[in-house]
mmCIF file of N, CA and C in Angstrom:
data_model
loop_
_atom_site.group_PDB
_atom_site.id
_atom_site.type_symbol
_atom_site.label_atom_id
_atom_site.label_comp_id
_atom_site.label_asym_id
_atom_site.label_seq_id
_atom_site.Cartn_x
_atom_site.Cartn_y
_atom_site.Cartn_z
ATOM 1 N N MET A 1263 17.783 -113.787 -29.990
ATOM 2 C CA MET A 1263 17.413 -113.478 -28.621
ATOM 3 C C MET A 1263 18.619 -113.703 -27.708
ATOM 4 N N THR A 1264 18.954 -112.724 -26.911
ATOM 5 C CA THR A 1264 20.071 -112.818 -25.982
ATOM 6 C C THR A 1264 19.591 -113.456 -24.680
ATOM 7 N N PRO A 1265 20.330 -114.467 -24.168
ATOM 8 C CA PRO A 1265 19.908 -115.075 -22.909
ATOM 9 C C PRO A 1265 20.019 -114.085 -21.763
ATOM 10 N N SER A 1266 19.168 -114.249 -20.762
ATOM 11 C CA SER A 1266 19.229 -113.371 -19.590
ATOM 12 C C SER A 1266 20.522 -113.652 -18.826
ATOM 13 N N PRO A 1267 21.004 -112.672 -18.047
ATOM 14 C CA PRO A 1267 22.232 -112.905 -17.267
ATOM 15 C C PRO A 1267 22.120 -114.118 -16.359
ATOM 16 N N ASP A 1268 20.937 -114.328 -15.749
ATOM 17 C CA ASP A 1268 20.778 -115.488 -14.867
ATOM 18 C C ASP A 1268 20.924 -116.789 -15.640
ATOM 19 N N ALA A 1269 20.361 -116.835 -16.860
ATOM 20 C CA ALA A 1269 20.485 -118.035 -17.690
ATOM 21 C C ALA A 1269 21.949 -118.277 -18.030
ATOM 22 N N THR A 1270 22.678 -117.203 -18.330
ATOM 23 C CA THR A 1270 24.103 -117.333 -18.636
ATOM 24 C C THR A 1270 24.866 -117.817 -17.406
ATOM 25 N N ASP A 1271 24.563 -117.264 -16.237
ATOM 26 C CA ASP A 1271 25.226 -117.693 -14.997
ATOM 27 C C ASP A 1271 25.022 -119.184 -14.766
ATOM 28 N N ASP A 1272 23.785 -119.643 -14.911
ATOM 29 C CA ASP A 1272 23.486 -121.060 -14.698
ATOM 30 C C ASP A 1272 24.197 -121.935 -15.720
ATOM 31 N N ALA A 1273 24.217 -121.495 -16.983
ATOM 32 C CA ALA A 1273 24.880 -122.267 -18.035
ATOM 33 C C ALA A 1273 26.383 -122.352 -17.784
ATOM 34 N N VAL A 1274 26.981 -121.266 -17.306
ATOM 35 C CA VAL A 1274 28.418 -121.260 -16.998
ATOM 36 C C VAL A 1274 28.702 -122.206 -15.836
ATOM 37 N N MET A 1275 27.867 -122.177 -14.814
ATOM 38 C CA MET A 1275 28.059 -123.086 -13.675
ATOM 39 C C MET A 1275 27.940 -124.549 -14.127
ATOM 40 N N ARG A 1276 26.970 -124.853 -14.975
ATOM 41 C CA ARG A 1276 26.825 -126.218 -15.487
ATOM 42 C C ARG A 1276 28.036 -126.614 -16.333
ATOM 43 N N ALA A 1277 28.521 -125.682 -17.147
ATOM 44 C CA ALA A 1277 29.692 -125.977 -17.975
ATOM 45 C C ALA A 1277 30.905 -126.287 -17.099
ATOM 46 N N PHE A 1278 31.106 -125.491 -16.050
ATOM 47 C CA PHE A 1278 32.229 -125.758 -15.152
ATOM 48 C C PHE A 1278 32.052 -127.066 -14.397
ATOM 49 N N ALA A 1279 30.847 -127.372 -13.982
ATOM 50 C CA ALA A 1279 30.597 -128.631 -13.267
ATOM 51 C C ALA A 1279 30.955 -129.836 -14.131
ATOM 52 N N GLY A 1280 30.830 -129.705 -15.444
ATOM 53 C CA GLY A 1280 31.156 -130.796 -16.356
ATOM 54 C C GLY A 1280 32.615 -130.861 -16.768
ATOM 55 N N LEU A 1281 33.420 -129.918 -16.302
ATOM 56 C CA LEU A 1281 34.829 -129.856 -16.708
ATOM 57 C C LEU A 1281 35.618 -131.129 -16.392
ATOM 58 N N PRO A 1282 35.503 -131.736 -15.196
ATOM 59 C CA PRO A 1282 36.265 -132.967 -14.938
ATOM 60 C C PRO A 1282 35.942 -134.092 -15.932
ATOM 61 N N ALA A 1283 34.674 -134.237 -16.302
ATOM 62 C CA ALA A 1283 34.296 -135.283 -17.267
ATOM 63 C C ALA A 1283 34.874 -134.985 -18.641
ATOM 64 N N LEU A 1284 34.873 -133.716 -19.038
ATOM 65 C CA LEU A 1284 35.468 -133.352 -20.328
ATOM 66 C C LEU A 1284 36.973 -133.629 -20.332
ATOM 67 N N LEU A 1285 37.628 -133.359 -19.202
ATOM 68 C CA LEU A 1285 39.068 -133.627 -19.101
ATOM 69 C C LEU A 1285 39.347 -135.122 -19.196
ATOM 70 N N ASP A 1286 38.501 -135.938 -18.595
ATOM 71 C CA ASP A 1286 38.682 -137.393 -18.673
ATOM 72 C C ASP A 1286 38.624 -137.898 -20.110
ATOM 73 N N GLU A 1287 37.933 -137.150 -20.982
ATOM 74 C CA GLU A 1287 37.823 -137.521 -22.396
ATOM 75 C C GLU A 1287 38.961 -136.945 -23.242
ATOM 76 N N ALA A 1288 39.928 -136.309 -22.607
ATOM 77 C CA ALA A 1288 41.045 -135.672 -23.322
ATOM 78 C C ALA A 1288 42.378 -136.209 -22.794
ATOM 79 N N PRO A 1289 42.739 -137.460 -23.120
ATOM 80 C CA PRO A 1289 43.959 -138.049 -22.553
ATOM 81 C C PRO A 1289 45.239 -137.285 -22.915
ATOM 82 N N ARG A 1290 45.280 -136.643 -24.062
ATOM 83 C CA ARG A 1290 46.487 -135.873 -24.419
ATOM 84 C C ARG A 1290 46.660 -134.672 -23.501
ATOM 85 N N LEU A 1291 45.545 -134.055 -23.126
ATOM 86 C CA LEU A 1291 45.620 -132.923 -22.209
ATOM 87 C C LEU A 1291 46.047 -133.387 -20.817
ATOM 88 N N VAL A 1292 45.523 -134.512 -20.364
ATOM 89 C CA VAL A 1292 45.956 -135.072 -19.074
ATOM 90 C C VAL A 1292 47.458 -135.347 -19.125
ATOM 91 N N ALA A 1293 47.927 -135.904 -20.225
ATOM 92 C CA ALA A 1293 49.365 -136.188 -20.371
ATOM 93 C C ALA A 1293 50.181 -134.896 -20.340
ATOM 94 N N ARG A 1294 49.662 -133.823 -20.956
ATOM 95 C CA ARG A 1294 50.370 -132.542 -20.937
ATOM 96 C C ARG A 1294 50.528 -132.035 -19.505
ATOM 97 N N GLY A 1295 49.548 -132.305 -18.652
ATOM 98 C CA GLY A 1295 49.597 -131.821 -17.279
ATOM 99 C C GLY A 1295 50.159 -132.810 -16.286
ATOM 100 N N ARG A 1296 50.811 -133.848 -16.760
ATOM 101 C CA ARG A 1296 51.281 -134.925 -15.872
ATOM 102 C C ARG A 1296 52.214 -134.451 -14.762
ATOM 103 N N LEU A 1297 52.860 -133.308 -14.938
ATOM 104 C CA LEU A 1297 53.770 -132.790 -13.903
ATOM 105 C C LEU A 1297 53.096 -131.747 -13.012
ATOM 106 N N LEU A 1298 51.798 -131.547 -13.197
ATOM 107 C CA LEU A 1298 51.081 -130.519 -12.453
ATOM 108 C C LEU A 1298 50.353 -131.109 -11.250
ATOM 109 N N ASP A 1299 50.649 -130.580 -10.078
ATOM 110 C CA ASP A 1299 49.941 -130.901 -8.835
ATOM 111 C C ASP A 1299 49.683 -129.579 -8.126
ATOM 112 N N CYS A 1300 48.430 -129.165 -8.065
ATOM 113 C CA CYS A 1300 48.122 -127.929 -7.352
ATOM 114 C C CYS A 1300 46.639 -127.857 -7.018
ATOM 115 N N ASP A 1301 46.333 -127.001 -6.078
ATOM 116 C CA ASP A 1301 44.961 -126.661 -5.747
ATOM 117 C C ASP A 1301 44.761 -125.225 -6.198
ATOM 118 N N CYS A 1302 43.649 -124.971 -6.866
ATOM 119 C CA CYS A 1302 43.399 -123.637 -7.391
ATOM 120 C C CYS A 1302 41.902 -123.360 -7.418
ATOM 121 N N LEU A 1303 41.560 -122.111 -7.666
ATOM 122 C CA LEU A 1303 40.178 -121.714 -7.871
ATOM 123 C C LEU A 1303 40.002 -121.385 -9.345
ATOM 124 N N LEU A 1304 38.969 -121.947 -9.965
ATOM 125 C CA LEU A 1304 38.687 -121.706 -11.376
ATOM 126 C C LEU A 1304 37.199 -121.463 -11.540
ATOM 127 N N GLY A 1305 36.845 -120.546 -12.410
ATOM 128 C CA GLY A 1305 35.438 -120.404 -12.721
ATOM 129 C C GLY A 1305 34.917 -118.993 -12.690
ATOM 130 N N PRO A 1306 33.605 -118.879 -12.423
ATOM 131 C CA PRO A 1306 32.974 -117.563 -12.375
ATOM 132 C C PRO A 1306 33.496 -116.738 -11.205
ATOM 133 N N MET A 1307 33.462 -115.439 -11.374
ATOM 134 C CA MET A 1307 33.998 -114.503 -10.389
ATOM 135 C C MET A 1307 33.398 -114.731 -9.001
ATOM 136 N N ALA A 1308 32.091 -114.810 -8.905
ATOM 137 C CA ALA A 1308 31.425 -114.874 -7.604
ATOM 138 C C ALA A 1308 31.355 -116.280 -7.028
ATOM 139 N N ARG A 1309 31.373 -117.306 -7.892
ATOM 140 C CA ARG A 1309 31.200 -118.686 -7.414
ATOM 141 C C ARG A 1309 32.202 -119.623 -8.089
ATOM 142 N N PRO A 1310 33.502 -119.462 -7.800
ATOM 143 C CA PRO A 1310 34.489 -120.339 -8.438
ATOM 144 C C PRO A 1310 34.442 -121.753 -7.856
ATOM 145 N N PHE A 1311 35.092 -122.653 -8.546
ATOM 146 C CA PHE A 1311 35.226 -124.037 -8.091
ATOM 147 C C PHE A 1311 36.627 -124.222 -7.522
ATOM 148 N N HIS A 1312 36.730 -124.981 -6.437
ATOM 149 C CA HIS A 1312 38.029 -125.364 -5.891
ATOM 150 C C HIS A 1312 38.443 -126.627 -6.629
ATOM 151 N N ALA A 1313 39.553 -126.553 -7.354
ATOM 152 C CA ALA A 1313 40.036 -127.688 -8.141
ATOM 153 C C ALA A 1313 41.302 -128.244 -7.515
ATOM 154 N N ALA A 1314 41.307 -129.541 -7.270
ATOM 155 C CA ALA A 1314 42.514 -130.253 -6.850
ATOM 156 C C ALA A 1314 42.984 -131.025 -8.071
ATOM 157 N N ILE A 1315 44.129 -130.626 -8.601
ATOM 158 C CA ILE A 1315 44.674 -131.242 -9.812
ATOM 159 C C ILE A 1315 45.907 -132.029 -9.432
ATOM 160 N N ARG A 1316 45.910 -133.311 -9.776
ATOM 161 C CA ARG A 1316 47.037 -134.196 -9.487
ATOM 162 C C ARG A 1316 47.416 -134.916 -10.773
ATOM 163 N N ALA A 1317 48.677 -134.774 -11.160
ATOM 164 C CA ALA A 1317 49.205 -135.410 -12.382
ATOM 165 C C ALA A 1317 48.307 -135.109 -13.578
ATOM 166 N N GLY A 1318 47.805 -133.868 -13.652
ATOM 167 C CA GLY A 1318 47.017 -133.436 -14.799
ATOM 168 C C GLY A 1318 45.550 -133.803 -14.746
ATOM 169 N N ARG A 1319 45.130 -134.539 -13.732
ATOM 170 C CA ARG A 1319 43.717 -134.933 -13.590
ATOM 171 C C ARG A 1319 43.058 -134.102 -12.490
ATOM 172 N N ILE A 1320 41.814 -133.772 -12.710
ATOM 173 C CA ILE A 1320 41.045 -133.110 -11.657
ATOM 174 C C ILE A 1320 40.510 -134.212 -10.753
ATOM 175 N N VAL A 1321 41.039 -134.282 -9.534
ATOM 176 C CA VAL A 1321 40.628 -135.335 -8.601
ATOM 177 C C VAL A 1321 39.531 -134.859 -7.654
ATOM 178 N N GLU A 1322 39.391 -133.536 -7.544
ATOM 179 C CA GLU A 1322 38.302 -132.969 -6.742
ATOM 180 C C GLU A 1322 37.944 -131.619 -7.349
ATOM 181 N N PHE A 1323 36.645 -131.371 -7.489
ATOM 182 C CA PHE A 1323 36.156 -130.139 -8.102
ATOM 183 C C PHE A 1323 34.885 -129.742 -7.367
ATOM 184 N N VAL A 1324 35.030 -128.808 -6.419
ATOM 185 C CA VAL A 1324 33.950 -128.471 -5.501
ATOM 186 C C VAL A 1324 33.557 -127.011 -5.693
ATOM 187 N N PRO A 1325 32.255 -126.741 -5.886
ATOM 188 C CA PRO A 1325 31.845 -125.336 -6.025
ATOM 189 C C PRO A 1325 31.974 -124.588 -4.703
ATOM 190 N N SER A 1326 32.212 -123.282 -4.801
ATOM 191 C CA SER A 1326 32.310 -122.470 -3.582
ATOM 192 C C SER A 1326 30.917 -122.282 -2.997
ATOM 193 N N PRO A 1327 30.835 -121.945 -1.736
ATOM 194 C CA PRO A 1327 31.959 -121.636 -0.870
ATOM 195 C C PRO A 1327 32.571 -122.895 -0.258
ATOM 196 N N VAL A 1328 33.869 -122.949 -0.304
ATOM 197 C CA VAL A 1328 34.621 -124.018 0.343
ATOM 198 C C VAL A 1328 35.441 -123.333 1.430
ATOM 199 N N LEU A 1329 35.032 -123.513 2.646
ATOM 200 C CA LEU A 1329 35.669 -122.801 3.747
ATOM 201 C C LEU A 1329 36.987 -123.456 4.160
ATOM 202 N N MET A 1330 37.943 -122.609 4.484
ATOM 203 C CA MET A 1330 39.222 -123.033 5.038
ATOM 204 C C MET A 1330 40.012 -123.958 4.112
ATOM 205 N N ARG A 1331 39.898 -123.764 2.831
ATOM 206 C CA ARG A 1331 40.694 -124.523 1.865
ATOM 207 C C ARG A 1331 41.758 -123.609 1.292
ATOM 208 N N SER A 1332 42.963 -124.086 1.229
ATOM 209 C CA SER A 1332 44.022 -123.274 0.641
ATOM 210 C C SER A 1332 44.066 -123.507 -0.869
ATOM 211 N N TRP A 1333 44.631 -122.536 -1.575
ATOM 212 C CA TRP A 1333 44.809 -122.645 -3.012
ATOM 213 C C TRP A 1333 46.036 -121.835 -3.409
ATOM 214 N N ARG A 1334 46.669 -122.232 -4.505
ATOM 215 C CA ARG A 1334 47.897 -121.544 -4.954
ATOM 216 C C ARG A 1334 47.579 -120.335 -5.805
ATOM 217 N N PHE A 1335 46.611 -120.470 -6.713
ATOM 218 C CA PHE A 1335 46.234 -119.344 -7.554
ATOM 219 C C PHE A 1335 44.758 -119.435 -7.874
ATOM 220 N N SER A 1336 44.247 -118.325 -8.365
ATOM 221 C CA SER A 1336 42.838 -118.240 -8.735
ATOM 222 C C SER A 1336 42.742 -117.614 -10.114
ATOM 223 N N TYR A 1337 41.957 -118.230 -10.992
ATOM 224 C CA TYR A 1337 41.604 -117.608 -12.274
ATOM 225 C C TYR A 1337 40.085 -117.579 -12.342
ATOM 226 N N ARG A 1338 39.526 -116.360 -12.251
ATOM 227 C CA ARG A 1338 38.081 -116.189 -12.252
ATOM 228 C C ARG A 1338 37.703 -115.133 -13.276
ATOM 229 N N ALA A 1339 36.557 -115.332 -13.905
ATOM 230 C CA ALA A 1339 36.080 -114.370 -14.897
ATOM 231 C C ALA A 1339 34.573 -114.209 -14.742
ATOM 232 N N THR A 1340 34.051 -113.147 -15.321
ATOM 233 C CA THR A 1340 32.609 -112.919 -15.285
ATOM 234 C C THR A 1340 31.907 -113.989 -16.116
ATOM 235 N N PRO A 1341 30.671 -114.318 -15.780
ATOM 236 C CA PRO A 1341 29.929 -115.282 -16.602
ATOM 237 C C PRO A 1341 29.828 -114.836 -18.067
ATOM 238 N N GLN A 1342 29.697 -113.529 -18.288
ATOM 239 C CA GLN A 1342 29.636 -113.025 -19.659
ATOM 240 C C GLN A 1342 30.954 -113.274 -20.395
ATOM 241 N N ALA A 1343 32.073 -113.156 -19.672
ATOM 242 C CA ALA A 1343 33.382 -113.423 -20.292
ATOM 243 C C ALA A 1343 33.501 -114.895 -20.663
ATOM 244 N N TRP A 1344 33.072 -115.795 -19.759
ATOM 245 C CA TRP A 1344 33.132 -117.224 -20.075
ATOM 246 C C TRP A 1344 32.234 -117.528 -21.273
ATOM 247 N N SER A 1345 31.065 -116.925 -21.293
ATOM 248 C CA SER A 1345 30.136 -117.152 -22.399
ATOM 249 C C SER A 1345 30.768 -116.724 -23.726
ATOM 250 N N ALA A 1346 31.425 -115.583 -23.743
ATOM 251 C CA ALA A 1346 32.087 -115.103 -24.964
ATOM 252 C C ALA A 1346 33.299 -115.979 -25.307
ATOM 253 N N TYR A 1347 34.054 -116.398 -24.297
ATOM 254 C CA TYR A 1347 35.253 -117.222 -24.492
ATOM 255 C C TYR A 1347 34.904 -118.588 -25.075
ATOM 256 N N TRP A 1348 33.740 -119.119 -24.704
ATOM 257 C CA TRP A 1348 33.342 -120.452 -25.153
ATOM 258 C C TRP A 1348 32.572 -120.466 -26.464
ATOM 259 N N GLN A 1349 32.509 -119.355 -27.165
ATOM 260 C CA GLN A 1349 31.880 -119.363 -28.485
ATOM 261 C C GLN A 1349 32.744 -120.180 -29.439
ATOM 262 N N ALA A 1350 32.124 -120.726 -30.477
ATOM 263 C CA ALA A 1350 32.868 -121.543 -31.445
ATOM 264 C C ALA A 1350 34.042 -120.767 -32.030
ATOM 265 N N GLU A 1351 33.829 -119.496 -32.320
ATOM 266 C CA GLU A 1351 34.898 -118.611 -32.792
ATOM 267 C C GLU A 1351 34.837 -117.329 -31.971
ATOM 268 N N PRO A 1352 35.522 -117.296 -30.834
ATOM 269 C CA PRO A 1352 35.464 -116.102 -29.980
ATOM 270 C C PRO A 1352 36.001 -114.864 -30.697
ATOM 271 N N LYS A 1353 35.419 -113.726 -30.389
ATOM 272 C CA LYS A 1353 35.861 -112.464 -30.977
ATOM 273 C C LYS A 1353 37.224 -112.071 -30.407
ATOM 274 N N PRO A 1354 37.992 -111.277 -31.152
ATOM 275 C CA PRO A 1354 39.275 -110.800 -30.627
ATOM 276 C C PRO A 1354 39.084 -110.127 -29.266
ATOM 277 N N GLY A 1355 40.000 -110.425 -28.357
ATOM 278 C CA GLY A 1355 39.919 -109.896 -27.007
ATOM 279 C C GLY A 1355 39.128 -110.789 -26.059
ATOM 280 N N TRP A 1356 38.386 -111.726 -26.616
ATOM 281 C CA TRP A 1356 37.586 -112.665 -25.829
ATOM 282 C C TRP A 1356 38.054 -114.098 -26.073
ATOM 283 N N HIS A 1357 39.142 -114.267 -26.787
ATOM 284 C CA HIS A 1357 39.598 -115.571 -27.266
ATOM 285 C C HIS A 1357 40.653 -116.227 -26.385
ATOM 286 N N ASP A 1358 41.188 -115.521 -25.414
ATOM 287 C CA ASP A 1358 42.347 -116.009 -24.673
ATOM 288 C C ASP A 1358 42.224 -115.618 -23.197
ATOM 289 N N LEU A 1359 42.709 -116.484 -22.317
ATOM 290 C CA LEU A 1359 42.620 -116.217 -20.878
ATOM 291 C C LEU A 1359 43.324 -114.919 -20.493
ATOM 292 N N LEU A 1360 44.510 -114.690 -21.026
ATOM 293 C CA LEU A 1360 45.244 -113.474 -20.671
ATOM 294 C C LEU A 1360 44.604 -112.245 -21.293
ATOM 295 N N ALA A 1361 43.969 -112.400 -22.456
ATOM 296 C CA ALA A 1361 43.233 -111.282 -23.058
ATOM 297 C C ALA A 1361 42.057 -110.887 -22.173
ATOM 298 N N LEU A 1362 41.409 -111.872 -21.547
ATOM 299 C CA LEU A 1362 40.282 -111.570 -20.654
ATOM 300 C C LEU A 1362 40.755 -110.786 -19.435
ATOM 301 N N THR A 1363 41.960 -111.110 -18.930
ATOM 302 C CA THR A 1363 42.479 -110.344 -17.787
ATOM 303 C C THR A 1363 42.814 -108.923 -18.222
ATOM 304 N N LYS A 1364 43.360 -108.772 -19.418
ATOM 305 C CA LYS A 1364 43.702 -107.436 -19.923
ATOM 306 C C LYS A 1364 42.447 -106.586 -20.089
ATOM 307 N N ARG A 1365 41.334 -107.201 -20.491
ATOM 308 C CA ARG A 1365 40.061 -106.491 -20.662
ATOM 309 C C ARG A 1365 39.429 -106.119 -19.318
ATOM 310 N N GLY A 1366 39.912 -106.729 -18.228
ATOM 311 C CA GLY A 1366 39.313 -106.500 -16.930
ATOM 312 C C GLY A 1366 38.119 -107.403 -16.661
ATOM 313 N N GLU A 1367 37.928 -108.417 -17.497
ATOM 314 C CA GLU A 1367 36.815 -109.352 -17.346
ATOM 315 C C GLU A 1367 37.200 -110.567 -16.505
ATOM 316 N N ALA A 1368 38.490 -110.721 -16.227
ATOM 317 C CA ALA A 1368 38.990 -111.860 -15.453
ATOM 318 C C ALA A 1368 40.052 -111.377 -14.477
ATOM 319 N N VAL A 1369 40.243 -112.180 -13.429
ATOM 320 C CA VAL A 1369 41.241 -111.872 -12.402
ATOM 321 C C VAL A 1369 42.115 -113.104 -12.206
ATOM 322 N N LEU A 1370 43.411 -112.889 -12.264
ATOM 323 C CA LEU A 1370 44.403 -113.934 -11.998
ATOM 324 C C LEU A 1370 45.189 -113.469 -10.785
ATOM 325 N N GLU A 1371 45.140 -114.258 -9.702
ATOM 326 C CA GLU A 1371 45.801 -113.819 -8.478
ATOM 327 C C GLU A 1371 46.407 -114.996 -7.733
ATOM 328 N N GLY A 1372 47.294 -114.688 -6.806
ATOM 329 C CA GLY A 1372 47.948 -115.714 -5.998
ATOM 330 C C GLY A 1372 49.338 -116.007 -6.525
ATOM 331 N N ASP A 1373 49.809 -117.220 -6.286
ATOM 332 C CA ASP A 1373 51.112 -117.683 -6.760
ATOM 333 C C ASP A 1373 50.949 -118.096 -8.225
ATOM 334 N N LEU A 1374 51.392 -117.274 -9.134
ATOM 335 C CA LEU A 1374 51.152 -117.497 -10.562
ATOM 336 C C LEU A 1374 52.071 -118.548 -11.186
ATOM 337 N N HIS A 1375 53.056 -119.022 -10.444
ATOM 338 C CA HIS A 1375 54.016 -119.955 -11.022
ATOM 339 C C HIS A 1375 53.356 -121.207 -11.622
ATOM 340 N N PRO A 1376 52.492 -121.932 -10.898
ATOM 341 C CA PRO A 1376 51.910 -123.129 -11.525
ATOM 342 C C PRO A 1376 51.053 -122.797 -12.747
ATOM 343 N N PHE A 1377 50.355 -121.667 -12.707
ATOM 344 C CA PHE A 1377 49.527 -121.273 -13.850
ATOM 345 C C PHE A 1377 50.398 -120.968 -15.066
ATOM 346 N N MET A 1378 51.430 -120.164 -14.869
ATOM 347 C CA MET A 1378 52.285 -119.770 -15.996
ATOM 348 C C MET A 1378 53.148 -120.933 -16.488
ATOM 349 N N ALA A 1379 53.619 -121.784 -15.576
ATOM 350 C CA ALA A 1379 54.442 -122.934 -15.976
ATOM 351 C C ALA A 1379 53.627 -123.945 -16.788
ATOM 352 N N HIS A 1380 52.326 -123.958 -16.578
ATOM 353 C CA HIS A 1380 51.436 -124.896 -17.281
ATOM 354 C C HIS A 1380 50.356 -124.126 -18.042
ATOM 355 N N LEU A 1381 50.748 -122.981 -18.609
ATOM 356 C CA LEU A 1381 49.785 -122.087 -19.243
ATOM 357 C C LEU A 1381 48.988 -122.773 -20.358
ATOM 358 N N GLN A 1382 49.656 -123.525 -21.229
ATOM 359 C CA GLN A 1382 48.921 -124.167 -22.319
ATOM 360 C C GLN A 1382 47.934 -125.205 -21.791
ATOM 361 N N TYR A 1383 48.303 -125.896 -20.731
ATOM 362 C CA TYR A 1383 47.385 -126.849 -20.102
ATOM 363 C C TYR A 1383 46.115 -126.123 -19.638
ATOM 364 N N PHE A 1384 46.279 -125.001 -18.923
ATOM 365 C CA PHE A 1384 45.106 -124.287 -18.420
ATOM 366 C C PHE A 1384 44.303 -123.657 -19.546
ATOM 367 N N LYS A 1385 44.975 -123.159 -20.581
ATOM 368 C CA LYS A 1385 44.238 -122.625 -21.726
ATOM 369 C C LYS A 1385 43.384 -123.712 -22.368
ATOM 370 N N ASP A 1386 43.958 -124.881 -22.558
ATOM 371 C CA ASP A 1386 43.213 -125.977 -23.179
ATOM 372 C C ASP A 1386 42.141 -126.530 -22.243
ATOM 373 N N LEU A 1387 42.458 -126.643 -20.957
ATOM 374 C CA LEU A 1387 41.485 -127.130 -19.983
ATOM 375 C C LEU A 1387 40.256 -126.229 -19.945
ATOM 376 N N LEU A 1388 40.484 -124.926 -19.833
ATOM 377 C CA LEU A 1388 39.367 -124.003 -19.697
ATOM 378 C C LEU A 1388 38.645 -123.748 -21.019
ATOM 379 N N ALA A 1389 39.207 -124.225 -22.121
ATOM 380 C CA ALA A 1389 38.518 -124.139 -23.417
ATOM 381 C C ALA A 1389 37.685 -125.389 -23.697
ATOM 382 N N LEU A 1390 37.820 -126.437 -22.907
ATOM 383 C CA LEU A 1390 37.078 -127.682 -23.162
ATOM 384 C C LEU A 1390 35.569 -127.478 -23.300
ATOM 385 N N PRO A 1391 34.930 -126.643 -22.482
ATOM 386 C CA PRO A 1391 33.478 -126.475 -22.641
ATOM 387 C C PRO A 1391 33.065 -125.795 -23.950
ATOM 388 N N ARG A 1392 34.016 -125.232 -24.672
ATOM 389 C CA ARG A 1392 33.698 -124.486 -25.897
ATOM 390 C C ARG A 1392 32.841 -125.306 -26.863
ATOM 391 N N GLN A 1393 33.144 -126.584 -27.009
ATOM 392 C CA GLN A 1393 32.430 -127.414 -27.978
ATOM 393 C C GLN A 1393 30.993 -127.704 -27.571
ATOM 394 N N HIS A 1394 30.660 -127.539 -26.284
ATOM 395 C CA HIS A 1394 29.325 -127.880 -25.799
ATOM 396 C C HIS A 1394 28.501 -126.673 -25.365
ATOM 397 N N PHE A 1395 29.176 -125.557 -25.079
ATOM 398 C CA PHE A 1395 28.512 -124.430 -24.421
ATOM 399 C C PHE A 1395 27.469 -123.762 -25.301
ATOM 400 N N ALA A 1396 27.794 -123.469 -26.548
ATOM 401 C CA ALA A 1396 26.865 -122.753 -27.425
ATOM 402 C C ALA A 1396 25.540 -123.514 -27.555
ATOM 403 N N ALA A 1397 25.608 -124.827 -27.658
ATOM 404 C CA ALA A 1397 24.394 -125.639 -27.779
ATOM 405 C C ALA A 1397 23.593 -125.603 -26.481
ATOM 406 N N ALA A 1398 24.264 -125.543 -25.343
ATOM 407 C CA ALA A 1398 23.573 -125.564 -24.047
ATOM 408 C C ALA A 1398 22.847 -124.244 -23.784
ATOM 409 N N VAL A 1399 23.401 -123.130 -24.266
ATOM 410 C CA VAL A 1399 22.804 -121.817 -24.002
ATOM 411 C C VAL A 1399 21.617 -121.569 -24.930
ATOM 412 N N SER A 1400 21.708 -122.053 -26.161
ATOM 413 C CA SER A 1400 20.646 -121.753 -27.130
ATOM 414 C C SER A 1400 19.400 -122.575 -26.910
#
């Protein structure tokens, strides 16, 4: 049985809301991002989260709309793309953040320097829900 789009949207929002706690459980990933300080938008296309990242830690993670907040870059994808990306073994084309942008399922915009300079950090950060997502949707 395929979950309804609304169920997927809610599950994606819950997965993103839990991202700071998952990062706290990944000290090696925090260490990888120790030189990263930026504000960005991450998450679903229509309702991204404003993330304040300092020394690799998410110190503030607020769902939109957040009015009058600046950000350096935004990485947003459709809830269906996040759902496919967080599968235990994502299918080709759904396995990587840049592959999702190439498919047109994600948008990367703004000042791309912090994202590209810390690309592996963001790939690993945004893959953290993978281990929990499939169980939450089923």
